[in-house]
């Protein structure tokens, strides 16, 4: 189990949504949604006694929103620029204040959203709110700082590209999508990253269009006084002008035929096979979305029959994993496996196909379905132990839907699933003509 | 308000109990937290990769992995997976140089069933041939493919430990060497388990919402382990060396990963440790823009993604923000980690980092730097162990280091007491910049070697304009003297690293 975590990490880095495992009716904290007239929502989740507050600013813009030509990777690059400061708090002053608080502060970008977080002691909350609200409204950087940061982003790309999973994900998305912006990974195409230093003016327009209160949700979890926070929200965010301009993302046309690509990785690795089926847009009340998520676990998860057969009994593959996550637009439901011997690749592929066929034709047992529901319930519950974990686990749902209601809705939908729903999801999604197969091989 | 933060950090008492002494299970560390809906297990055996017999490198790690990823006498591995799955629980192992930890966390609802499995996994392994082959193949793939090819940063850091601890039990990777793993037989594993999984080496760690009486039951169950007689490995003595020693791992890459450092004698718990930890935090706090090296190399010059410094082992730094518990060691190194830089900037980046280290050693910290770092750490340490499970991990480490009270509490207290003079004295006592070992993972090793031994200037150019003060400093960095002797540079092809 140890080294399998690499793939989970990878999907996070490359833009897969970090999905907590969720199950119905168990969210253990009371919360309140506070809305400002400018469209900003703040979700307040008091967790008294912890002494800490997690302050998450979720911008509902990620690499999905990079719709203009040669602007791939910009959401992530822009995340870096958000640390460059304002006139009131220039970068070095901002850094100094965050440092003095000893806050755990950082940011990350996924395909669907960008998240900025600070976890700090409760007495620092007002300072956090002032700093965060200031940079979201008054970000200010010059062209030199902008160009320097482009170098750091390219460094991030270089450090990652030595990894075969990185190469695989780039090829998978590029092959599976023709027009939708999911065609590129979150960090972007290399040639677009190289262009970044020339795009200072564009960066200002990016900020003006996407960093608006009507496109941002705040998640505040931890030890704070709710009424006090509401008045601070008015004080620091009240004058923020709305003005979100939605991106012009083209929907991906229906895929009519299977796509296949063999990719060479310039290093040693066991062969990796990725099979990505076109998925559905996240809708917590859509049974097929929830059933697909459960299907990924049942058919290809750590307790699936194929895992036990190929990993444990026959030892043909190093691991196999299904990643049937949630995205704002239809993306991919992917099965990843690392094959030990090249000559076994056709066999492994046949086994995956046979598994898909089985789930399309047969009903899963009630007992197996209940195990998955239980796994998701407890997996979700056990991750809600600190303010940072609560906010971090809710952030994707908030990003995808704009609110927190999606959590309970999804929980309810999953609980309601019957074996027939899982079979229906398999029939709908596990279709060969709607899939892309990537085979990555290393050098001999 | 401060009291509440304090409460959050040390919310539950740590009870270190003698347990069934007559039977010989020496210690238990308990962190009861009744409002925690989960129970955490961390069982620590004082055995690690330093105990691998010569020629069988990887045996400790393989043995532990066969417990958590293998069958028991009662059931095959896949049945264990099936039983754990509905609880969303797992049993994992972590093997470091000195200790092996088996960890698991489960919701209270499933405690009884989980504990039965946990106990079975540790006390009744079956060491089946098919599990052995699977896990061993997994290990070999990890070294041959993942470590050598997929993660240059971790490769460079592990190679640095190997370089510094050459000839000692700390030399080899915890996962072993290719030759070592290939020579290990199932009988070796059985023998290792029998010899080292003994009562005297076990510390039982339990945290969270368990009921009264549970620890006693656990203690009794594990008392069936045999008494141990295996000798303890002495603390490693790294070889002495002078000057700059370089190991270049030749690999076809566009960017160079760099790690360098030297052994230090200071360990967690001593006054000097806290002083040095403060100085190191200022120089290079892990994955934090507060790091001075980060400011110099990334922020001002955009050469890479980050640059950090350490005085304790920090595995998998690219994947975590805070240090993990349960990798305690009797010898640590001071280390600087430069994340991949373009090959053409590798020598410049190394010089820049070494020069900053020299400045710190020669000039010490300023009052302002000291005060800022002190303030930073007082808050930042609150994030190290926010959960019962992590606090349990730290409590086990306290026992290893012989710390009175709790490390993180003591650290925060020491921050209040430390003076600038003490910190600067600790820097002078423990840090230096003349005798260091460096690992480069790069392409064109011969060219780099030539540049190092000829002390050739390494000027740098940027695609974008830079402020005058940066350019002026660049000239000093580019000609920063490196006295590297030809005999102190070795070139190793990547496919040989960790081979034997």
Short mmCIF file of N, CA, C and O in Angstrom, two decimals, chain B residues 336-408:
data_model
loop_
_atom_site.label_atom_id
_atom_site.label_comp_id
_atom_site.label_asym_id
_atom_site.label_seq_id
_atom_site.Cartn_x
_atom_site.Cartn_y
_atom_site.Cartn_z
N UNK B 336 21.60 21.09 2.92
CA UNK B 336 20.92 22.09 2.09
C UNK B 336 20.39 21.39 0.85
O UNK B 336 21.11 20.60 0.23
N UNK B 337 19.14 21.66 0.54
CA UNK B 337 18.46 21.04 -0.60
C UNK B 337 18.12 22.12 -1.61
O UNK B 337 17.35 23.03 -1.31
N UNK B 338 18.74 22.00 -2.79
CA UNK B 338 18.47 22.94 -3.88
C UNK B 338 17.62 22.20 -4.91
O UNK B 338 18.08 21.23 -5.51
N UNK B 339 16.41 22.61 -5.08
CA UNK B 339 15.52 21.92 -6.03
C UNK B 339 16.04 22.15 -7.46
O UNK B 339 16.83 23.07 -7.69
N UNK B 340 15.65 21.28 -8.41
CA UNK B 340 16.31 21.31 -9.72
C UNK B 340 16.42 22.70 -10.35
O UNK B 340 15.46 23.46 -10.41
N UNK B 341 17.65 22.98 -10.81
CA UNK B 341 17.94 24.23 -11.52
C UNK B 341 18.35 23.85 -12.94
O UNK B 341 18.84 22.74 -13.16
N UNK B 342 18.17 24.75 -13.92
CA UNK B 342 18.65 24.42 -15.27
C UNK B 342 20.12 24.02 -15.20
O UNK B 342 20.88 24.61 -14.41
N UNK B 343 20.53 23.06 -16.01
CA UNK B 343 21.91 22.57 -15.94
C UNK B 343 22.94 23.70 -16.01
O UNK B 343 23.96 23.67 -15.32
N UNK B 344 22.66 24.70 -16.84
CA UNK B 344 23.64 25.77 -17.02
C UNK B 344 23.79 26.64 -15.76
O UNK B 344 24.76 27.37 -15.62
N UNK B 345 22.83 26.52 -14.83
CA UNK B 345 22.90 27.34 -13.61
C UNK B 345 23.33 26.52 -12.39
O UNK B 345 23.36 27.02 -11.27
N UNK B 346 23.71 25.25 -12.61
CA UNK B 346 23.94 24.36 -11.46
C UNK B 346 25.09 24.83 -10.58
O UNK B 346 25.00 24.82 -9.35
N UNK B 347 26.19 25.22 -11.20
CA UNK B 347 27.34 25.61 -10.40
C UNK B 347 27.08 26.95 -9.72
O UNK B 347 27.48 27.17 -8.57
N UNK B 348 26.40 27.82 -10.41
CA UNK B 348 26.05 29.12 -9.83
C UNK B 348 25.16 28.92 -8.60
O UNK B 348 25.37 29.51 -7.55
N UNK B 349 24.16 28.07 -8.74
CA UNK B 349 23.22 27.85 -7.63
C UNK B 349 23.94 27.23 -6.43
O UNK B 349 23.69 27.60 -5.28
N UNK B 350 24.82 26.28 -6.71
CA UNK B 350 25.59 25.67 -5.61
C UNK B 350 26.44 26.73 -4.92
O UNK B 350 26.48 26.82 -3.69
N UNK B 351 27.13 27.54 -5.72
CA UNK B 351 27.96 28.59 -5.12
C UNK B 351 27.11 29.57 -4.30
O UNK B 351 27.50 29.99 -3.21
N UNK B 352 25.95 29.91 -4.83
CA UNK B 352 25.10 30.87 -4.12
C UNK B 352 24.70 30.31 -2.75
O UNK B 352 24.74 31.02 -1.74
N UNK B 353 24.35 29.04 -2.71
CA UNK B 353 23.91 28.44 -1.44
C UNK B 353 25.08 28.31 -0.47
O UNK B 353 24.95 28.61 0.73
N UNK B 354 26.24 27.89 -0.98
CA UNK B 354 27.41 27.71 -0.11
C UNK B 354 27.85 29.07 0.45
O UNK B 354 28.22 29.19 1.62
N UNK B 355 27.75 30.09 -0.38
CA UNK B 355 28.13 31.43 0.04
C UNK B 355 27.19 31.93 1.15
O UNK B 355 27.63 32.54 2.13
N UNK B 356 25.91 31.63 1.03
CA UNK B 356 24.98 32.04 2.10
C UNK B 356 25.28 31.29 3.39
O UNK B 356 25.16 31.85 4.48
N UNK B 357 25.65 30.02 3.25
CA UNK B 357 26.02 29.26 4.45
C UNK B 357 27.26 29.91 5.10
O UNK B 357 27.31 30.08 6.32
N UNK B 358 28.23 30.25 4.28
CA UNK B 358 29.43 30.90 4.82
C UNK B 358 29.08 32.20 5.54
O UNK B 358 29.58 32.48 6.64
N UNK B 359 28.20 32.98 4.92
CA UNK B 359 27.82 34.25 5.56
C UNK B 359 27.17 34.01 6.91
O UNK B 359 27.42 34.72 7.88
N UNK B 360 26.35 32.98 6.97
CA UNK B 360 25.68 32.68 8.25
C UNK B 360 26.72 32.26 9.31
O UNK B 360 26.67 32.71 10.46
N UNK B 361 27.68 31.42 8.90
CA UNK B 361 28.68 30.94 9.85
C UNK B 361 29.59 32.08 10.29
O UNK B 361 29.87 32.25 11.48
N UNK B 362 30.04 32.86 9.33
CA UNK B 362 31.01 33.92 9.65
C UNK B 362 30.39 35.12 10.36
O UNK B 362 30.99 35.71 11.25
N UNK B 363 29.18 35.45 9.96
CA UNK B 363 28.59 36.69 10.49
C UNK B 363 27.50 36.44 11.53
O UNK B 363 27.12 37.35 12.26
N UNK B 364 26.97 35.23 11.55
CA UNK B 364 25.88 34.94 12.49
C UNK B 364 24.60 35.60 12.04
O UNK B 364 24.52 36.22 10.98
N UNK B 365 23.57 35.44 12.87
CA UNK B 365 22.29 36.07 12.56
C UNK B 365 22.26 37.47 13.13
O UNK B 365 22.90 37.76 14.14
N UNK B 366 21.47 38.33 12.52
CA UNK B 366 21.28 39.67 13.09
C UNK B 366 20.16 39.59 14.12
O UNK B 366 19.37 38.62 14.15
N UNK B 367 20.08 40.62 14.93
CA UNK B 367 19.04 40.68 15.94
C UNK B 367 17.64 40.58 15.29
O UNK B 367 16.76 39.88 15.76
N UNK B 368 17.52 41.30 14.19
CA UNK B 368 16.22 41.33 13.52
C UNK B 368 15.84 39.95 12.97
O UNK B 368 14.71 39.50 13.11
N UNK B 369 16.80 39.29 12.34
CA UNK B 369 16.53 37.94 11.81
C UNK B 369 16.16 36.98 12.94
O UNK B 369 15.25 36.16 12.82
N UNK B 370 16.90 37.10 14.00
CA UNK B 370 16.67 36.24 15.16
C UNK B 370 15.25 36.44 15.72
O UNK B 370 14.52 35.47 15.95
N UNK B 371 14.87 37.69 15.91
CA UNK B 371 13.56 37.96 16.50
C UNK B 371 12.43 37.50 15.58
O UNK B 371 11.44 36.94 16.02
N UNK B 372 12.60 37.75 14.30
CA UNK B 372 11.57 37.35 13.35
C UNK B 372 11.41 35.82 13.33
O UNK B 372 10.29 35.29 13.35
N UNK B 373 12.53 35.14 13.32
CA UNK B 373 12.47 33.67 13.26
C UNK B 373 11.86 33.10 14.53
O UNK B 373 11.07 32.15 14.51
N UNK B 374 12.21 33.69 15.63
CA UNK B 374 11.66 33.24 16.91
C UNK B 374 10.13 33.37 16.88
O UNK B 374 9.40 32.46 17.25
N UNK B 375 9.67 34.51 16.42
CA UNK B 375 8.24 34.76 16.36
C UNK B 375 7.56 33.76 15.40
O UNK B 375 6.51 33.21 15.69
N UNK B 376 8.19 33.59 14.26
CA UNK B 376 7.67 32.66 13.25
C UNK B 376 7.50 31.26 13.84
O UNK B 376 6.43 30.64 13.76
N UNK B 377 8.56 30.76 14.44
CA UNK B 377 8.52 29.37 14.92
C UNK B 377 7.51 29.18 16.04
O UNK B 377 6.89 28.12 16.16
N UNK B 378 7.35 30.21 16.87
CA UNK B 378 6.38 30.09 17.97
C UNK B 378 5.00 29.75 17.42
O UNK B 378 4.26 28.94 17.99
N UNK B 379 4.62 30.38 16.33
CA UNK B 379 3.34 30.08 15.71
C UNK B 379 3.40 28.82 14.85
O UNK B 379 2.50 27.99 14.87
N UNK B 380 4.48 28.69 14.11
CA UNK B 380 4.56 27.63 13.11
C UNK B 380 4.56 26.24 13.73
O UNK B 380 4.02 25.29 13.16
N UNK B 381 5.17 26.12 14.89
CA UNK B 381 5.24 24.80 15.55
C UNK B 381 3.85 24.27 15.91
O UNK B 381 3.67 23.07 16.09
N UNK B 382 2.87 25.19 15.99
CA UNK B 382 1.51 24.73 16.31
C UNK B 382 0.95 23.82 15.23
O UNK B 382 0.00 23.07 15.45
N UNK B 383 1.52 23.91 14.03
CA UNK B 383 0.98 23.11 12.92
C UNK B 383 1.63 21.74 12.80
O UNK B 383 1.22 20.93 11.97
N UNK B 384 2.64 21.48 13.60
CA UNK B 384 3.38 20.22 13.43
C UNK B 384 2.57 19.00 13.83
O UNK B 384 2.69 17.96 13.21
N UNK B 385 1.79 19.12 14.87
CA UNK B 385 1.08 17.93 15.36
C UNK B 385 -0.34 18.29 15.78
O UNK B 385 -0.68 18.25 16.96
N UNK B 386 -1.20 18.63 14.82
CA UNK B 386 -2.56 19.02 15.19
C UNK B 386 -3.47 17.85 15.53
O UNK B 386 -4.55 18.05 16.06
N UNK B 387 -3.08 16.62 15.23
CA UNK B 387 -3.96 15.48 15.49
C UNK B 387 -3.38 14.58 16.58
O UNK B 387 -2.17 14.60 16.85
N UNK B 388 -4.26 13.79 17.17
CA UNK B 388 -3.82 12.85 18.20
C UNK B 388 -2.76 11.90 17.64
O UNK B 388 -1.77 11.58 18.29
N UNK B 389 -3.00 11.47 16.41
CA UNK B 389 -2.10 10.51 15.79
C UNK B 389 -0.68 11.08 15.68
O UNK B 389 0.31 10.41 15.98
N UNK B 390 -0.58 12.32 15.25
CA UNK B 390 0.75 12.94 15.12
C UNK B 390 1.38 13.19 16.49
O UNK B 390 2.58 13.01 16.68
N UNK B 391 0.55 13.59 17.44
CA UNK B 391 1.09 13.81 18.79
C UNK B 391 1.63 12.51 19.37
O UNK B 391 2.65 12.49 20.05
N UNK B 392 0.95 11.43 19.04
CA UNK B 392 1.42 10.11 19.50
C UNK B 392 2.78 9.82 18.86
O UNK B 392 3.70 9.34 19.54
N UNK B 393 2.90 10.11 17.58
CA UNK B 393 4.19 9.91 16.91
C UNK B 393 5.30 10.71 17.58
O UNK B 393 6.39 10.19 17.84
N UNK B 394 5.01 11.96 17.89
CA UNK B 394 6.02 12.79 18.55
C UNK B 394 6.37 12.25 19.94
O UNK B 394 7.52 12.29 20.37
N UNK B 395 5.35 11.75 20.64
CA UNK B 395 5.60 11.22 21.99
C UNK B 395 6.54 10.01 21.93
O UNK B 395 7.40 9.83 22.79
N UNK B 396 6.39 9.19 20.90
CA UNK B 396 7.29 8.05 20.75
C UNK B 396 8.72 8.53 20.48
O UNK B 396 9.69 7.98 20.99
N UNK B 397 8.83 9.58 19.67
CA UNK B 397 10.16 10.13 19.41
C UNK B 397 10.79 10.72 20.68
O UNK B 397 12.00 10.63 20.88
N UNK B 398 9.94 11.32 21.52
CA UNK B 398 10.46 11.86 22.78
C UNK B 398 11.15 10.77 23.59
O UNK B 398 12.18 10.98 24.21
N UNK B 399 10.54 9.61 23.53
CA UNK B 399 11.10 8.49 24.28
C UNK B 399 12.44 8.08 23.69
O UNK B 399 13.40 7.80 24.39
N UNK B 400 12.51 8.06 22.37
CA UNK B 400 13.76 7.70 21.69
C UNK B 400 14.89 8.67 22.08
O UNK B 400 16.01 8.26 22.37
N UNK B 401 14.57 9.95 22.09
CA UNK B 401 15.60 10.96 22.36
C UNK B 401 15.80 11.22 23.85
O UNK B 401 16.63 12.04 24.23
N UNK B 402 15.00 10.55 24.67
CA UNK B 402 15.11 10.77 26.10
C UNK B 402 14.72 12.17 26.52
O UNK B 402 15.34 12.78 27.40
N UNK B 403 13.67 12.70 25.91
CA UNK B 403 13.24 14.07 26.21
C UNK B 403 12.26 14.07 27.37
O UNK B 403 11.30 13.30 27.39
N UNK B 404 12.51 14.93 28.31
CA UNK B 404 11.58 15.14 29.42
C UNK B 404 10.47 16.04 28.93
O UNK B 404 10.74 17.11 28.40
N UNK B 405 9.24 15.67 29.14
CA UNK B 405 8.14 16.49 28.63
C UNK B 405 7.96 16.21 27.16
O UNK B 405 8.19 15.10 26.69
N UNK B 406 7.54 17.23 26.41
CA UNK B 406 7.24 17.04 25.00
C UNK B 406 8.12 17.94 24.15
O UNK B 406 8.25 19.13 24.43
N UNK B 407 8.64 17.37 23.10
CA UNK B 407 9.55 18.09 22.23
C UNK B 407 8.99 19.44 21.77
O UNK B 407 9.65 20.47 21.87
N UNK B 408 7.77 19.43 21.25
CA UNK B 408 7.24 20.68 20.68
C UNK B 408 6.99 21.73 21.77
O UNK B 408 7.22 22.92 21.55
#
